[in-house]
GROMACS .gro file of C-alpha atoms in nm:
model
  160
    1UNK     CA    1   7.204  -5.339  22.453
    2UNK     CA    2   7.041  -4.996  22.441
    3UNK     CA    3   7.278  -4.869  22.706
    4UNK     CA    4   7.595  -4.977  22.516
    5UNK     CA    5   7.480  -4.797  22.199
    6UNK     CA    6   7.382  -4.474  22.380
    7UNK     CA    7   7.734  -4.470  22.560
    8UNK     CA    8   7.891  -4.537  22.222
    9UNK     CA    9   7.757  -4.212  22.097
   10UNK     CA   10   7.845  -4.026  22.400
   11UNK     CA   11   8.148  -3.782  22.430
   12UNK     CA   12   8.395  -3.758  22.693
   13UNK     CA   13   8.512  -3.402  22.750
   14UNK     CA   14   8.841  -3.341  22.972
   15UNK     CA   15   8.737  -3.035  23.156
   16UNK     CA   16   8.976  -2.756  23.093
   17UNK     CA   17   9.151  -2.940  22.813
   18UNK     CA   18   9.527  -2.991  22.872
   19UNK     CA   19   9.528  -2.766  23.179
   20UNK     CA   20   9.282  -2.987  23.361
   21UNK     CA   21   9.122  -2.912  23.677
   22UNK     CA   22   9.290  -2.649  23.881
   23UNK     CA   23   9.275  -2.285  23.969
   24UNK     CA   24   9.251  -2.130  23.625
   25UNK     CA   25   9.496  -1.848  23.507
   26UNK     CA   26   9.180  -1.665  23.450
   27UNK     CA   27   8.840  -1.644  23.633
   28UNK     CA   28   8.644  -1.713  23.322
   29UNK     CA   29   8.857  -2.003  23.178
   30UNK     CA   30   8.624  -2.268  23.273
   31UNK     CA   31   8.312  -2.055  23.106
   32UNK     CA   32   8.531  -2.007  22.801
   33UNK     CA   33   8.617  -2.376  22.784
   34UNK     CA   34   8.240  -2.469  22.825
   35UNK     CA   35   8.131  -2.208  22.570
   36UNK     CA   36   8.333  -2.411  22.316
   37UNK     CA   37   8.117  -2.733  22.362
   38UNK     CA   38   7.772  -2.859  22.323
   39UNK     CA   39   7.692  -3.093  22.604
   40UNK     CA   40   7.428  -3.375  22.547
   41UNK     CA   41   7.273  -3.619  22.777
   42UNK     CA   42   7.500  -3.920  22.799
   43UNK     CA   43   7.825  -3.711  22.772
   44UNK     CA   44   8.088  -3.739  23.029
   45UNK     CA   45   8.305  -3.470  23.190
   46UNK     CA   46   8.634  -3.611  23.291
   47UNK     CA   47   8.810  -3.409  23.574
   48UNK     CA   48   9.181  -3.468  23.564
   49UNK     CA   49   9.331  -3.313  23.887
   50UNK     CA   50   9.586  -3.403  24.154
   51UNK     CA   51   9.403  -3.634  24.398
   52UNK     CA   52   9.598  -3.522  24.689
   53UNK     CA   53   9.442  -3.190  24.705
   54UNK     CA   54   9.163  -3.149  24.461
   55UNK     CA   55   8.801  -3.270  24.397
   56UNK     CA   56   8.491  -3.208  24.208
   57UNK     CA   57   8.149  -3.137  24.382
   58UNK     CA   58   7.796  -3.068  24.201
   59UNK     CA   59   7.598  -2.806  24.372
   60UNK     CA   60   7.289  -2.591  24.330
   61UNK     CA   61   7.296  -2.284  24.147
   62UNK     CA   62   7.269  -2.073  24.451
   63UNK     CA   63   7.568  -2.249  24.615
   64UNK     CA   64   7.763  -2.233  24.299
   65UNK     CA   65   7.683  -1.847  24.283
   66UNK     CA   66   7.787  -1.797  24.649
   67UNK     CA   67   8.084  -2.042  24.631
   68UNK     CA   68   7.924  -2.245  24.922
   69UNK     CA   69   8.053  -2.585  24.941
   70UNK     CA   70   7.855  -2.707  25.265
   71UNK     CA   71   7.601  -2.898  25.094
   72UNK     CA   72   7.717  -3.078  24.778
   73UNK     CA   73   7.516  -3.344  24.606
   74UNK     CA   74   7.828  -3.542  24.505
   75UNK     CA   75   8.191  -3.496  24.580
   76UNK     CA   76   8.441  -3.715  24.361
   77UNK     CA   77   8.796  -3.692  24.493
   78UNK     CA   78   8.981  -3.963  24.262
   79UNK     CA   79   9.128  -3.851  23.948
   80UNK     CA   80   9.022  -3.858  23.666
   81UNK     CA   81   8.686  -3.824  23.805
   82UNK     CA   82   8.406  -3.901  23.531
   83UNK     CA   83   8.077  -3.719  23.572
   84UNK     CA   84   7.810  -3.858  23.386
   85UNK     CA   85   7.568  -3.584  23.226
   86UNK     CA   86   7.243  -3.801  23.273
   87UNK     CA   87   6.969  -3.552  23.259
   88UNK     CA   88   6.906  -3.246  23.056
   89UNK     CA   89   6.935  -2.915  23.243
   90UNK     CA   90   7.185  -2.691  23.419
   91UNK     CA   91   7.483  -2.836  23.595
   92UNK     CA   92   7.678  -2.626  23.865
   93UNK     CA   93   8.008  -2.793  23.968
   94UNK     CA   94   8.297  -2.652  24.181
   95UNK     CA   95   8.612  -2.722  24.389
   96UNK     CA   96   8.554  -2.745  24.773
   97UNK     CA   97   8.849  -2.602  24.923
   98UNK     CA   98   8.808  -2.239  25.034
   99UNK     CA   99   8.923  -1.966  24.787
  100UNK     CA  100   8.927  -2.202  24.490
  101UNK     CA  101   8.572  -2.121  24.375
  102UNK     CA  102   8.632  -1.748  24.404
  103UNK     CA  103   8.932  -1.764  24.196
  104UNK     CA  104   8.735  -1.954  23.905
  105UNK     CA  105   8.757  -2.318  23.978
  106UNK     CA  106   8.422  -2.372  23.899
  107UNK     CA  107   8.182  -2.474  23.598
  108UNK     CA  108   7.839  -2.401  23.491
  109UNK     CA  109   7.709  -2.577  23.190
  110UNK     CA  110   7.375  -2.656  23.025
  111UNK     CA  111   7.297  -3.011  22.911
  112UNK     CA  112   7.048  -3.079  22.613
  113UNK     CA  113   6.868  -3.398  22.488
  114UNK     CA  114   7.055  -3.536  22.203
  115UNK     CA  115   6.886  -3.488  21.845
  116UNK     CA  116   6.639  -3.768  21.781
  117UNK     CA  117   6.659  -4.021  21.498
  118UNK     CA  118   6.923  -4.075  21.239
  119UNK     CA  119   7.046  -3.793  21.025
  120UNK     CA  120   7.106  -3.828  20.658
  121UNK     CA  121   7.405  -3.710  20.472
  122UNK     CA  122   7.356  -3.483  20.149
  123UNK     CA  123   7.383  -3.690  19.814
  124UNK     CA  124   7.726  -3.760  19.694
  125UNK     CA  125   7.899  -3.710  20.053
  126UNK     CA  126   8.115  -3.971  20.200
  127UNK     CA  127   7.939  -4.195  20.458
  128UNK     CA  128   8.001  -4.099  20.829
  129UNK     CA  129   8.288  -4.272  20.995
  130UNK     CA  130   8.217  -4.594  21.169
  131UNK     CA  131   8.160  -4.546  21.556
  132UNK     CA  132   8.488  -4.695  21.628
  133UNK     CA  133   8.699  -4.428  21.439
  134UNK     CA  134   8.892  -4.218  21.686
  135UNK     CA  135   8.741  -4.429  21.986
  136UNK     CA  136   8.960  -4.492  22.296
  137UNK     CA  137   8.988  -4.851  22.426
  138UNK     CA  138   8.807  -4.895  22.761
  139UNK     CA  139   8.918  -5.169  22.991
  140UNK     CA  140   8.664  -5.348  23.205
  141UNK     CA  141   8.738  -5.152  23.508
  142UNK     CA  142   8.690  -4.847  23.329
  143UNK     CA  143   8.348  -4.954  23.209
  144UNK     CA  144   8.258  -5.081  23.549
  145UNK     CA  145   8.370  -4.749  23.698
  146UNK     CA  146   8.149  -4.549  23.447
  147UNK     CA  147   7.860  -4.774  23.503
  148UNK     CA  148   7.893  -4.721  23.895
  149UNK     CA  149   7.914  -4.350  23.824
  150UNK     CA  150   7.609  -4.369  23.594
  151UNK     CA  151   7.400  -4.548  23.868
  152UNK     CA  152   7.525  -4.294  24.122
  153UNK     CA  153   7.436  -3.996  23.921
  154UNK     CA  154   7.097  -4.158  23.838
  155UNK     CA  155   7.043  -4.182  24.220
  156UNK     CA  156   7.153  -3.823  24.276
  157UNK     CA  157   6.931  -3.693  23.983
  158UNK     CA  158   6.628  -3.858  24.148
  159UNK     CA  159   6.696  -3.711  24.476
  160UNK     CA  160   6.729  -3.358  24.334
   0.00000   0.00000   0.00000
């Protein structure tokens, strides 16, 4: 039950917005996109891309800075790829085909712990929306895929 409650509070972010995950029009496009968001443990990055020639890989900071794709922790090659942010800290993600990273197809973000405890509204303010307001409907397959990704990322985080 606790896992379901924490998932309900998570935010799904489509990386790159409507542009998706591809070589950006400018080298800093994904940094600009990330600077508009606050990422918290439990959130999910959704990478939308052409599965025939794209992927998503998480790497060390050193490999990210050097655009080195030789030793990724994880490679996701089926779109849309859901990448769960399971621990607080820095994440470094890039595309593994040579040349794409140097053209800006990479993303570095910092994930923080969510605020603890309930928040209260100032007197006289309307109640917060219910958790289902604006929520999307998930199929059992989506939930199973997210659970598998969650377990996989926990394993990867443990290995790190």
